[in-house]
Amino acid sequence: MSKKVLVVGGVAGGATTVARLRRLDEDVEIILFERGEYISFANCGLPYYIGGTIESRDALLVQKPEAMKKRFNIDVRTKNEVLKIYRDDKEVEVNDLNTGNIYRESYDILVLSPGSTPLKTPIPGIDAPNIFSLWNIPDTDTIKGYVEKKCPKKAVVVGGGFIGLEMAENLHALGLEVSIVEMLNQVMAPLDFEMAEIVHEHIESKGGELHLGDGVKKFEYKDGKTYVILQSGISIETDLVILSIGVRPNSQLAKDAGLDVNERGGIVVDEYLRTSDRNIYALGDAIEVVDFVNENKTMVPLAGPANKQGRIVAGNIAGRNEKYNGTQGTSVAKIFDITVATTGNNEKTLNRLGKKYKEDYLISFIHTKSHAGYYPQALPLTIKLIFDLKGKVLGAQIVGYDGVDKRIDVLATAIRFGGTIYDLKELELAYAPPYSSAKDPVNMSGFVAENILNGDVEPILWNEIKDLDKEKIIILDVREEVEREIGYVEGSINIPLDELRDRMDELDKDKTIIIYCAIGLRGYIGARILKQNGFKVKNFCGGFTTYKNLFCKDDDLDNCGNGTFKGEVEYTDQGDIKINVEG
């Protein structure tokens, strides 16, 4: 006798489940309930349709109900909302939103893929007619229609996550002045602060206005405009507000049925994605998962894991006993002209779990190029690699213009297979000048990590440098003298690298030498020279490029020398300077 399987919710998880299940079992009866009109759409593409990069609305519709019914022989019921689960009777109660008819449907197996919903906190004035959230096709139609009809000039995006920043980019592309408000001190929470600072600088260079570490106190709507009043007292006048302050799991149906949920409302599942009821599976944004790296429970609302979970659930219903081994949070986003990508654990996560730098994990940090520096259009790439004291890769973050996605995918693969920094060293990756370097940035991250583990160099991070006892250190700048015109660490002395061997007598062996260059490579060479000549030395990770991003702000220029140079600065693959003076 064939099974009867009900699936609640479409999009990534539910739609994948029903299609895979039909491919595995031609006889099973499958009913898919979707309270909305669309069962499968490209939610990650919605901002780009609003911005005009994706021109056709139909391109967003991955699978239409009629096509799914015809191809997969599935009973697709759109605008049908499942209201209640009767576990003892193995039935659900459904409201047909088309007719208002409420009916029951029996099941052998029930699959919950209810997804999540954008948070909408009770901020005064939040119901103004020009305040929107973006989550589905109707939201997209509403926002796009408003933009086309009202022709707004200014927009405020509340929330600096993926959707918020993608909306900021696309509204900017339409010619709007965009301000971003984020309660945290940085955008893109999966990034650590020093990596996020690169993103901040880029957003501001594109004309975006950032309000970090500041939340919304209230909205005031008047004469077609909204005034966004921040906790700091700042008031921003705008024509349009996009709310992107996070999501909550749609788990009320599971809660009401007595299924186990965690403190955040995530549906608890086992490794086979079964809930506390063996006849009910759950997947997607609404479930609690295992963090693949640290093995703790977490929630990760990403489309990639949801699709994989749908495939596994279908396999398990068909009797294949497949396990879901955890989510590592691999993600990538286009933010204006740069790409931001992460995988595995960041420092913030490790610190929250009680892990400490140098005791439990180490970091390699490099500024490099997307491909061979001598080939045209080699663009900057910054990689932060986190690994344990045995070399196992725990996480990685990359910000750059080109080649970010392929590097993060290599690193994500290394993590999934339990790889180490020694594996990164040995990877034989495709090389030709337009695409990479003979020593790919992934290899370079491994080389730098090995130098640290072997004790060839002792790094010092950006957040350690300000706590140093100035009486016990010498800050040594090994760049060329002309580079000091770009700026320098206040109080540093300058001995160019190529003069260092002849001028070591100018340094005090009783003090620790904090050495830096532009991006870290010449600093490493200088550190090796000094260490082998009896000096105590630490190399500043990321060099002055990182220091400038973090400390050379308009309100903090005392840290950065004179900084009078206004030209364009480039560096060779060896870290040497190339200057193109403008004006």
Coordinates of C-alpha atoms in Angstrom, one line a residue:
M1 CA 0.0 0.0 0.0
S2 CA 1.4 3.4 -1.0
K3 CA 2.2 6.1 1.5
K4 CA 0.4 9.4 1.7
V5 CA 2.8 12.3 2.3
L6 CA 1.7 15.9 3.1
V7 CA 4.3 18.7 2.8
V8 CA 3.6 22.1 4.4
G9 CA 5.4 24.9 2.6
G10 CA 7.1 25.2 -0.7
V11 CA 10.0 27.3 -1.9
A12 CA 13.5 25.8 -1.3
G13 CA 12.8 23.0 1.2
G14 CA 9.3 21.9 0.5
A15 CA 9.5 22.0 -3.3
T16 CA 12.8 20.1 -3.3
T17 CA 11.3 17.5 -1.0
V18 CA 8.3 16.7 -3.2
A19 CA 10.2 16.7 -6.5
R20 CA 12.9 14.3 -5.1
L21 CA 10.3 12.1 -3.4
R22 CA 8.5 11.6 -6.7
R23 CA 11.7 10.7 -8.5
L24 CA 12.3 8.1 -5.8
D25 CA 8.8 6.7 -5.6
E26 CA 6.3 6.9 -8.4
D27 CA 3.5 5.4 -6.3
V28 CA 3.5 7.6 -3.2
E29 CA 0.6 10.1 -2.9
I30 CA 2.0 13.6 -2.4
I31 CA 0.1 16.8 -1.5
L32 CA 1.9 20.1 -1.2
F33 CA 0.2 22.9 0.8
E34 CA 1.4 26.5 0.3
R35 CA -0.5 29.3 1.9
G36 CA 0.8 31.8 -0.7
E37 CA 0.4 31.8 -4.4
Y38 CA 3.9 30.7 -5.3
I39 CA 5.4 27.3 -4.5
S40 CA 8.9 27.9 -5.7
F41 CA 10.6 31.2 -6.4
A42 CA 14.1 32.7 -6.3
N43 CA 13.9 34.6 -3.1
C44 CA 17.6 35.4 -3.3
G45 CA 17.0 37.2 -6.6
L46 CA 14.2 39.5 -5.4
P47 CA 16.5 42.6 -4.7
Y48 CA 18.0 42.3 -8.2
Y49 CA 14.5 42.4 -9.8
I50 CA 13.6 45.5 -7.9
G51 CA 16.9 47.1 -8.9
G52 CA 16.4 46.1 -12.6
T53 CA 19.4 43.7 -13.0
I54 CA 16.8 40.9 -13.4
E55 CA 14.4 42.3 -15.9
S56 CA 11.7 39.6 -16.1
R57 CA 9.5 38.8 -13.1
D58 CA 8.8 35.4 -14.6
A59 CA 12.5 34.6 -14.2
L60 CA 12.0 34.6 -10.4
L61 CA 9.4 31.8 -10.6
V62 CA 11.5 28.6 -10.4
Q63 CA 8.5 26.2 -10.6
K64 CA 4.9 27.0 -11.2
P65 CA 2.1 24.9 -9.6
E66 CA 0.7 23.8 -13.0
A67 CA 4.1 22.7 -14.2
M68 CA 4.8 20.8 -11.0
K69 CA 1.5 19.0 -11.1
K70 CA 2.0 17.9 -14.7
R71 CA 5.6 16.8 -14.4
F72 CA 5.7 15.2 -11.0
N73 CA 2.0 14.2 -10.5
I74 CA 1.8 16.1 -7.3
D75 CA -1.4 17.6 -5.8
V76 CA -0.3 21.2 -5.4
R77 CA -2.7 23.3 -3.3
T78 CA -1.7 27.0 -3.3
K79 CA -3.5 29.5 -1.0
N80 CA -4.2 26.6 1.3
E81 CA -3.0 27.2 4.9
V82 CA -2.5 24.4 7.3
L83 CA -4.0 25.5 10.6
K84 CA -3.5 22.6 13.0
I85 CA -1.9 19.1 13.3
Y86 CA -3.9 16.3 14.9
R87 CA -1.1 14.0 15.7
D88 CA -3.2 11.2 17.3
D89 CA -5.4 11.1 14.2
K90 CA -2.6 11.7 11.8
E91 CA -4.5 14.5 10.2
V92 CA -4.1 18.2 9.5
E93 CA -6.7 21.0 9.4
V94 CA -6.5 23.2 6.3
N95 CA -8.1 26.5 5.4
D96 CA -8.6 26.9 1.6
L97 CA -8.0 30.6 1.3
N98 CA -9.6 30.6 -2.1
T99 CA -13.0 29.5 -0.8
G100 CA -12.9 29.9 3.0
N101 CA -13.6 26.2 3.3
I102 CA -11.9 24.4 6.2
Y103 CA -11.2 20.7 5.8
R104 CA -9.1 17.9 7.1
E105 CA -6.5 15.8 5.3
S106 CA -5.0 12.6 6.6
Y107 CA -1.3 11.6 6.3
D108 CA 1.1 8.8 6.8
I109 CA 4.1 11.1 6.8
L110 CA 4.0 14.9 7.4
V111 CA 6.8 17.2 6.3
L112 CA 7.0 20.7 7.8
S113 CA 8.8 23.3 5.7
P114 CA 7.2 26.5 7.0
G115 CA 10.2 28.8 6.5
S116 CA 10.6 32.0 8.4
T117 CA 9.1 35.5 8.5
P118 CA 10.9 38.9 8.7
L119 CA 10.9 40.4 12.2
K120 CA 8.7 43.5 12.6
T121 CA 9.3 44.8 16.1
P122 CA 6.8 47.2 17.7
I123 CA 8.6 50.4 16.9
P124 CA 6.3 53.5 17.0
G125 CA 5.3 54.4 13.5
I126 CA 6.3 51.2 11.9
D127 CA 3.0 50.8 10.0
A128 CA 3.6 53.9 7.8
P129 CA 2.7 53.4 4.2
N130 CA 6.3 53.8 2.9
I131 CA 7.8 51.2 5.2
F132 CA 8.3 47.7 3.7
S133 CA 9.9 44.3 4.3
L134 CA 11.2 42.1 1.5
W135 CA 10.6 38.3 1.7
N136 CA 8.4 37.0 -1.1
I137 CA 6.9 37.8 -4.5
P138 CA 4.0 40.0 -3.2
D139 CA 6.6 42.0 -1.1
T140 CA 8.6 42.5 -4.3
D141 CA 5.7 43.6 -6.3
T142 CA 4.7 46.1 -3.7
I143 CA 8.1 47.6 -3.3
K144 CA 8.8 47.7 -7.1
G145 CA 5.4 49.3 -7.7
Y146 CA 6.0 51.9 -5.0
V147 CA 9.3 52.8 -6.5
E148 CA 8.0 53.1 -10.0
K149 CA 4.9 55.1 -9.0
K150 CA 6.3 57.4 -6.3
C151 CA 9.9 57.9 -7.7
P152 CA 11.5 58.2 -4.3
K153 CA 14.8 60.0 -4.0
K154 CA 16.0 58.8 -0.6
A155 CA 15.8 55.4 1.1
V156 CA 16.7 54.1 4.6
V157 CA 17.5 50.4 5.0
V158 CA 17.2 49.2 8.6
G159 CA 19.5 46.2 9.1
G160 CA 22.9 45.5 7.6
G161 CA 22.5 41.8 6.8
F162 CA 22.4 40.1 3.4
I163 CA 19.0 41.3 2.2
G164 CA 19.5 44.8 3.7
L165 CA 22.8 45.4 1.9
E166 CA 21.6 43.9 -1.3
M167 CA 18.5 46.2 -1.2
A168 CA 20.8 49.1 -0.5
E169 CA 22.9 48.3 -3.5
N170 CA 19.9 47.9 -5.8
L171 CA 18.1 51.1 -4.6
H172 CA 21.4 52.9 -5.1
A173 CA 21.5 51.5 -8.7
L174 CA 18.1 53.1 -9.2
G175 CA 19.6 56.5 -8.3
L176 CA 18.3 56.7 -4.7
E177 CA 20.4 58.2 -1.9
V178 CA 20.7 55.3 0.6
S179 CA 21.3 55.3 4.3
I180 CA 21.9 52.1 6.3
V181 CA 21.0 51.8 10.0
E182 CA 22.5 48.9 11.9
M183 CA 22.2 48.4 15.7
L184 CA 25.5 46.4 15.8
N185 CA 28.8 48.1 15.3
Q186 CA 29.2 46.5 11.9
V187 CA 27.3 45.2 8.9
M188 CA 27.3 41.5 7.8
A189 CA 27.3 39.7 11.2
P190 CA 29.1 36.6 9.8
L191 CA 32.2 38.7 9.3
D192 CA 34.6 39.7 12.1
F193 CA 35.0 43.4 12.7
E194 CA 38.2 44.0 10.8
M195 CA 36.8 42.3 7.7
A196 CA 33.5 44.2 8.0
E197 CA 35.5 47.5 8.1
I198 CA 36.6 46.8 4.5
V199 CA 32.9 46.6 3.6
H200 CA 32.1 49.8 5.5
E201 CA 34.8 51.7 3.6
H202 CA 33.5 50.4 0.3
I203 CA 29.8 51.3 1.0
E204 CA 30.8 54.8 2.0
S205 CA 33.0 55.2 -1.1
K206 CA 29.9 54.4 -3.2
G207 CA 27.9 57.2 -1.5
G208 CA 26.1 55.1 1.1
E209 CA 25.6 56.6 4.5
L210 CA 26.2 54.3 7.5
H211 CA 24.7 54.6 11.0
L212 CA 26.4 51.8 13.0
G213 CA 25.8 51.0 16.6
D214 CA 22.5 52.9 16.5
G215 CA 19.0 51.5 16.5
V216 CA 15.6 53.0 15.4
K217 CA 13.7 54.7 18.2
K218 CA 10.6 55.6 16.2
F219 CA 9.3 56.5 12.7
E220 CA 7.4 59.7 12.1
Y221 CA 5.3 59.9 8.9
K222 CA 4.3 63.2 7.4
D223 CA 3.3 64.4 4.0
G224 CA 4.6 61.3 2.2
K225 CA 7.9 61.3 4.0
T226 CA 9.1 59.3 7.0
Y227 CA 11.6 60.6 9.5
V228 CA 13.6 57.8 11.0
I229 CA 14.5 58.8 14.5
L230 CA 17.5 56.9 15.9
Q231 CA 18.4 56.1 19.5
S232 CA 21.2 58.6 19.3
G233 CA 18.7 61.4 18.4
I234 CA 19.7 61.6 14.7
S235 CA 16.8 62.1 12.4
I236 CA 16.9 60.9 8.8
E237 CA 14.4 62.1 6.3
T238 CA 13.4 59.5 3.7
D239 CA 10.9 58.6 1.0
L240 CA 11.2 54.9 1.5
V241 CA 12.2 52.5 4.4
I242 CA 13.2 48.8 4.0
L243 CA 13.1 46.8 7.2
S244 CA 15.6 43.9 7.2
I245 CA 16.3 43.3 10.9
G246 CA 16.2 39.5 10.9
V247 CA 13.8 36.6 10.7
R248 CA 11.9 34.4 13.1
P249 CA 11.0 30.7 12.4
N250 CA 7.4 30.0 11.4
S251 CA 7.1 27.3 14.1
Q252 CA 3.8 28.0 15.7
L253 CA 2.1 25.1 13.9
A254 CA 4.8 22.7 15.4
K255 CA 4.5 24.3 18.9
D256 CA 0.7 24.0 18.9
A257 CA 1.1 20.3 17.9
G258 CA 3.3 19.7 21.0
L259 CA 6.5 19.1 18.9
D260 CA 9.8 19.9 20.6
V261 CA 11.1 23.4 19.9
N262 CA 14.2 25.3 21.2
E263 CA 14.3 28.7 23.0
R264 CA 14.4 30.6 19.7
G265 CA 11.4 28.7 18.4
G266 CA 13.4 26.4 16.1
I267 CA 11.8 22.9 15.6
V268 CA 14.1 20.3 17.1
V269 CA 15.0 17.4 14.8
D270 CA 17.3 14.5 14.9
E271 CA 20.1 13.7 12.4
Y272 CA 17.5 12.2 10.1
L273 CA 15.5 15.4 10.2
R274 CA 12.7 13.8 12.2
T275 CA 10.9 15.8 14.8
S276 CA 9.9 14.5 18.2
D277 CA 7.1 12.7 16.4
R278 CA 8.6 10.0 14.2
N279 CA 5.9 10.5 11.5
I280 CA 6.7 14.2 11.1
Y281 CA 9.9 15.6 9.5
A282 CA 10.9 19.2 9.4
L283 CA 13.5 21.2 7.4
G284 CA 14.6 24.7 6.3
D285 CA 14.7 28.0 8.1
A286 CA 12.4 26.7 10.9
I287 CA 14.6 24.0 12.3
E288 CA 17.5 23.7 14.7
V289 CA 20.6 22.3 13.1
V290 CA 24.1 21.2 14.3
D291 CA 27.0 23.6 13.6
F292 CA 29.3 21.5 11.5
V293 CA 32.4 23.0 12.9
N294 CA 31.7 23.3 16.6
E295 CA 28.9 20.7 16.9
N296 CA 26.7 23.0 18.9
K297 CA 23.0 23.5 18.1
T298 CA 22.2 26.6 16.0
M299 CA 19.9 28.0 13.4
V300 CA 21.0 28.9 9.9
P301 CA 18.4 30.3 7.5
L302 CA 20.1 29.7 4.1
A303 CA 18.7 28.3 0.9
G304 CA 21.6 25.9 0.2
P305 CA 21.1 23.8 3.4
A306 CA 17.3 23.9 3.0
N307 CA 17.6 22.3 -0.5
K308 CA 20.0 19.6 0.8
Q309 CA 17.7 18.9 3.7
G310 CA 14.7 18.5 1.3
R311 CA 16.6 15.9 -0.6
I312 CA 17.5 14.0 2.6
V313 CA 14.0 14.1 3.9
A314 CA 12.7 12.7 0.6
G315 CA 15.3 9.9 0.7
N316 CA 14.4 9.0 4.3
I317 CA 10.7 8.8 3.5
A318 CA 11.7 6.5 0.7
G319 CA 13.6 4.3 3.2
R320 CA 17.2 5.4 2.5
N321 CA 18.2 6.5 6.0
E322 CA 20.3 9.5 5.1
K323 CA 21.8 11.7 7.8
Y324 CA 22.1 15.5 7.8
N325 CA 25.6 16.2 9.1
G326 CA 25.3 19.8 10.0
T327 CA 25.4 23.3 8.5
Q328 CA 28.7 25.3 8.2
G329 CA 27.1 28.6 7.1
T330 CA 28.9 29.0 3.8
S331 CA 27.6 32.3 2.2
V332 CA 28.4 34.8 -0.4
A333 CA 27.0 38.3 -1.2
K334 CA 27.6 41.0 -3.7
I335 CA 27.8 44.4 -2.0
F336 CA 28.0 47.1 -4.6
D337 CA 31.3 46.3 -6.4
I338 CA 32.8 43.9 -3.9
T339 CA 32.0 40.3 -2.9
V340 CA 31.8 39.1 0.7
A341 CA 32.0 35.4 1.6
T342 CA 32.2 33.3 4.7
T343 CA 32.3 29.7 5.8
G344 CA 32.6 27.9 9.1
N345 CA 33.1 29.7 12.4
N346 CA 34.2 33.3 12.8
E347 CA 36.0 34.6 15.9
K348 CA 32.9 36.0 17.4
T349 CA 31.3 32.5 17.5
L350 CA 34.4 30.9 18.9
N351 CA 34.7 33.6 21.6
R352 CA 31.1 33.1 22.5
L353 CA 31.8 29.4 23.0
G354 CA 34.6 30.2 25.3
K355 CA 37.5 29.7 22.8
K356 CA 40.4 32.0 23.1
Y357 CA 42.9 33.3 20.5
K358 CA 46.3 31.6 20.9
E359 CA 44.9 29.1 23.4
D360 CA 42.4 27.4 21.1
Y361 CA 42.8 28.9 17.7
L362 CA 45.1 31.0 15.5
I363 CA 44.6 33.3 12.5
S364 CA 46.3 34.0 9.2
F365 CA 45.4 37.2 7.5
I366 CA 46.5 38.2 4.0
H367 CA 46.0 40.9 1.4
T368 CA 46.7 39.5 -2.0
K369 CA 45.5 39.7 -5.6
S370 CA 42.7 37.9 -7.4
H371 CA 45.1 36.8 -10.1
A372 CA 48.8 37.3 -11.2
G373 CA 49.7 40.9 -10.5
Y374 CA 51.4 41.4 -13.8
Y375 CA 48.2 40.5 -15.7
P376 CA 45.8 43.4 -16.1
Q377 CA 43.0 44.0 -13.6
A378 CA 44.4 42.0 -10.7
L379 CA 42.2 43.2 -7.9
P380 CA 42.6 43.2 -4.1
L381 CA 41.5 40.1 -2.1
T382 CA 41.6 39.9 1.7
I383 CA 41.4 36.5 3.4
K384 CA 41.1 35.7 7.1
L385 CA 41.7 32.1 7.9
I386 CA 40.9 30.6 11.4
F387 CA 42.5 27.3 12.4
D388 CA 43.1 25.4 15.6
L389 CA 46.5 24.7 17.2
K390 CA 46.8 21.4 15.2
G391 CA 46.1 23.2 11.9
K392 CA 42.5 22.1 11.4
V393 CA 40.6 24.8 9.4
L394 CA 37.7 26.2 11.5
G395 CA 36.5 29.1 9.3
A396 CA 37.4 31.6 6.6
Q397 CA 36.2 35.1 5.5
I398 CA 37.0 36.8 2.2
V399 CA 36.3 40.3 0.9
G400 CA 37.4 41.3 -2.5
Y401 CA 36.4 42.2 -6.1
D402 CA 37.1 39.1 -8.1
G403 CA 37.6 35.4 -7.4
V404 CA 36.1 35.5 -3.9
D405 CA 33.5 32.9 -4.6
K406 CA 35.9 30.2 -5.9
R407 CA 38.3 30.7 -3.0
I408 CA 35.5 30.4 -0.4
D409 CA 34.2 27.3 -2.0
V410 CA 37.7 25.7 -1.8
L411 CA 37.9 26.6 1.8
A412 CA 34.4 25.4 2.5
T413 CA 35.3 22.0 0.9
A414 CA 38.4 21.8 3.0
I415 CA 36.3 22.3 6.2
R416 CA 33.7 19.8 5.1
F417 CA 36.4 17.1 4.7
G418 CA 38.2 18.0 7.9
G419 CA 41.1 19.7 6.1
T420 CA 44.1 21.4 7.6
I421 CA 46.3 24.3 6.7
Y422 CA 48.8 21.7 5.5
D423 CA 46.2 20.5 3.0
L424 CA 45.7 24.1 1.8
K425 CA 49.4 24.3 1.2
E426 CA 49.3 21.2 -0.9
L427 CA 46.2 21.9 -3.0
E428 CA 47.0 21.9 -6.7
L429 CA 44.7 24.6 -8.0
A430 CA 44.1 25.7 -11.5
Y431 CA 46.5 28.5 -12.6
A432 CA 46.8 30.8 -15.6
P433 CA 47.6 34.5 -15.2
P434 CA 44.0 35.7 -15.9
Y435 CA 42.6 33.5 -13.2
S436 CA 45.1 33.0 -10.4
S437 CA 48.7 33.0 -9.4
A438 CA 51.1 30.0 -9.3
K439 CA 50.7 30.3 -5.6
D440 CA 46.9 30.7 -5.3
P441 CA 45.6 32.9 -2.5
V442 CA 44.3 29.7 -0.8
N443 CA 47.8 28.2 -0.9
M444 CA 49.1 31.5 0.5
S445 CA 46.7 31.4 3.4
G446 CA 48.1 27.9 4.1
F447 CA 51.7 29.0 3.8
V448 CA 51.2 31.9 6.2
A449 CA 49.3 29.7 8.7
E450 CA 52.1 27.2 8.6
N451 CA 54.7 29.9 9.3
I452 CA 52.7 30.8 12.4
L453 CA 52.3 27.3 13.6
N454 CA 56.0 26.5 13.1
G455 CA 57.0 29.6 15.0
D456 CA 58.7 31.2 12.0
V457 CA 56.8 34.4 12.7
E458 CA 54.7 35.7 15.6
P459 CA 51.7 37.7 14.4
I460 CA 50.1 40.6 16.2
L461 CA 46.5 41.4 15.5
W462 CA 44.8 44.8 15.0
N463 CA 43.0 44.5 18.4
E464 CA 46.3 43.8 20.3
I465 CA 48.3 46.8 19.0
K466 CA 46.7 49.6 21.0
D467 CA 47.3 47.8 24.3
L468 CA 51.0 47.6 24.0
D469 CA 53.3 49.2 26.5
K470 CA 55.0 51.9 24.4
E471 CA 58.1 51.8 26.7
K472 CA 58.8 48.2 25.8
I473 CA 58.3 48.2 22.1
I474 CA 59.6 49.7 18.9
I475 CA 57.1 50.1 16.0
L476 CA 59.2 49.5 12.8
D477 CA 57.9 50.5 9.4
V478 CA 59.8 48.7 6.7
R479 CA 58.1 50.3 3.8
E480 CA 59.9 52.8 1.5
E481 CA 60.0 56.3 2.7
V482 CA 57.6 57.6 0.0
E483 CA 55.0 55.2 1.4
R484 CA 54.9 57.2 4.6
E485 CA 53.2 59.9 2.6
I486 CA 50.2 57.5 2.5
G487 CA 50.2 57.5 6.3
Y488 CA 51.9 55.6 9.0
V489 CA 51.5 54.3 12.5
E490 CA 52.1 57.2 14.8
G491 CA 55.4 56.8 16.8
S492 CA 56.8 54.3 14.3
I493 CA 60.4 54.6 12.9
N494 CA 61.2 53.9 9.3
I495 CA 63.9 51.5 8.0
P496 CA 63.1 50.3 4.5
L497 CA 63.4 46.5 4.2
D498 CA 66.3 46.5 1.8
E499 CA 68.3 48.6 4.3
L500 CA 67.4 46.6 7.4
R501 CA 70.4 44.3 7.6
D502 CA 72.8 47.3 7.5
R503 CA 70.8 49.4 10.0
M504 CA 70.0 46.8 12.7
D505 CA 72.2 48.6 15.2
E506 CA 69.6 51.3 15.3
L507 CA 67.2 48.9 17.1
D508 CA 67.2 47.9 20.8
K509 CA 67.3 44.2 21.4
D510 CA 65.8 44.7 24.8
K511 CA 62.6 45.8 23.3
T512 CA 60.0 43.9 21.2
I513 CA 60.0 45.0 17.6
I514 CA 56.4 45.4 16.1
I515 CA 57.1 45.4 12.4
Y516 CA 54.8 46.4 9.6
C517 CA 54.7 47.0 5.9
A518 CA 51.9 47.6 3.4
I519 CA 50.2 44.2 3.4
G520 CA 52.3 42.0 5.6
L521 CA 54.7 40.3 3.2
R522 CA 57.7 42.6 3.6
G523 CA 57.0 42.6 7.3
Y524 CA 57.3 38.8 7.4
I525 CA 60.7 39.0 5.6
G526 CA 61.9 41.7 8.0
A527 CA 60.7 39.7 11.0
R528 CA 62.7 36.7 9.8
I529 CA 65.8 38.8 9.4
L530 CA 65.5 40.3 12.8
K531 CA 64.5 37.1 14.6
Q532 CA 67.6 35.3 13.2
N533 CA 69.7 38.1 14.5
G534 CA 68.5 37.8 18.1
F535 CA 65.6 40.3 18.1
K536 CA 62.2 39.8 19.6
V537 CA 59.8 40.6 16.8
K538 CA 56.1 40.4 15.9
N539 CA 54.6 41.0 12.4
F540 CA 51.5 43.1 12.2
C541 CA 48.8 41.1 10.4
G542 CA 47.7 42.8 7.2
G543 CA 50.2 45.6 7.5
F544 CA 49.3 49.3 7.1
T545 CA 46.4 48.4 4.8
T546 CA 44.6 46.8 7.7
Y547 CA 45.7 49.5 10.1
K548 CA 44.4 52.2 7.9
N549 CA 41.0 50.5 7.5
L550 CA 40.6 50.3 11.2
F551 CA 42.3 53.3 12.7
C552 CA 42.6 56.0 10.1
K553 CA 39.1 57.5 10.3
D554 CA 38.3 61.2 10.0
D555 CA 37.9 61.4 13.8
D556 CA 41.0 59.4 14.6
L557 CA 43.7 60.7 12.2
D558 CA 46.2 61.2 15.0
N559 CA 47.1 57.5 14.7
C560 CA 48.0 57.8 11.0
G561 CA 50.8 60.3 10.5
N562 CA 50.2 63.0 8.0
G563 CA 48.6 60.9 5.2
T564 CA 49.1 63.6 2.6
F565 CA 49.3 61.4 -0.4
K566 CA 46.2 61.5 -2.6
G567 CA 47.2 59.2 -5.5
E568 CA 46.4 55.6 -6.3
V569 CA 48.5 53.0 -4.6
E570 CA 49.2 49.5 -5.9
Y571 CA 51.5 46.7 -4.8
T572 CA 53.3 43.9 -6.7
D573 CA 52.9 40.2 -5.9
Q574 CA 56.0 40.6 -3.7
G575 CA 54.3 43.3 -1.7
D576 CA 56.5 46.1 -3.1
I577 CA 54.9 49.5 -3.9
K578 CA 53.7 50.8 -7.3
I579 CA 52.5 54.4 -7.2
N580 CA 50.5 56.1 -9.8
V581 CA 50.4 59.8 -8.8
E582 CA 47.3 61.6 -9.8
G583 CA 47.3 65.4 -10.2

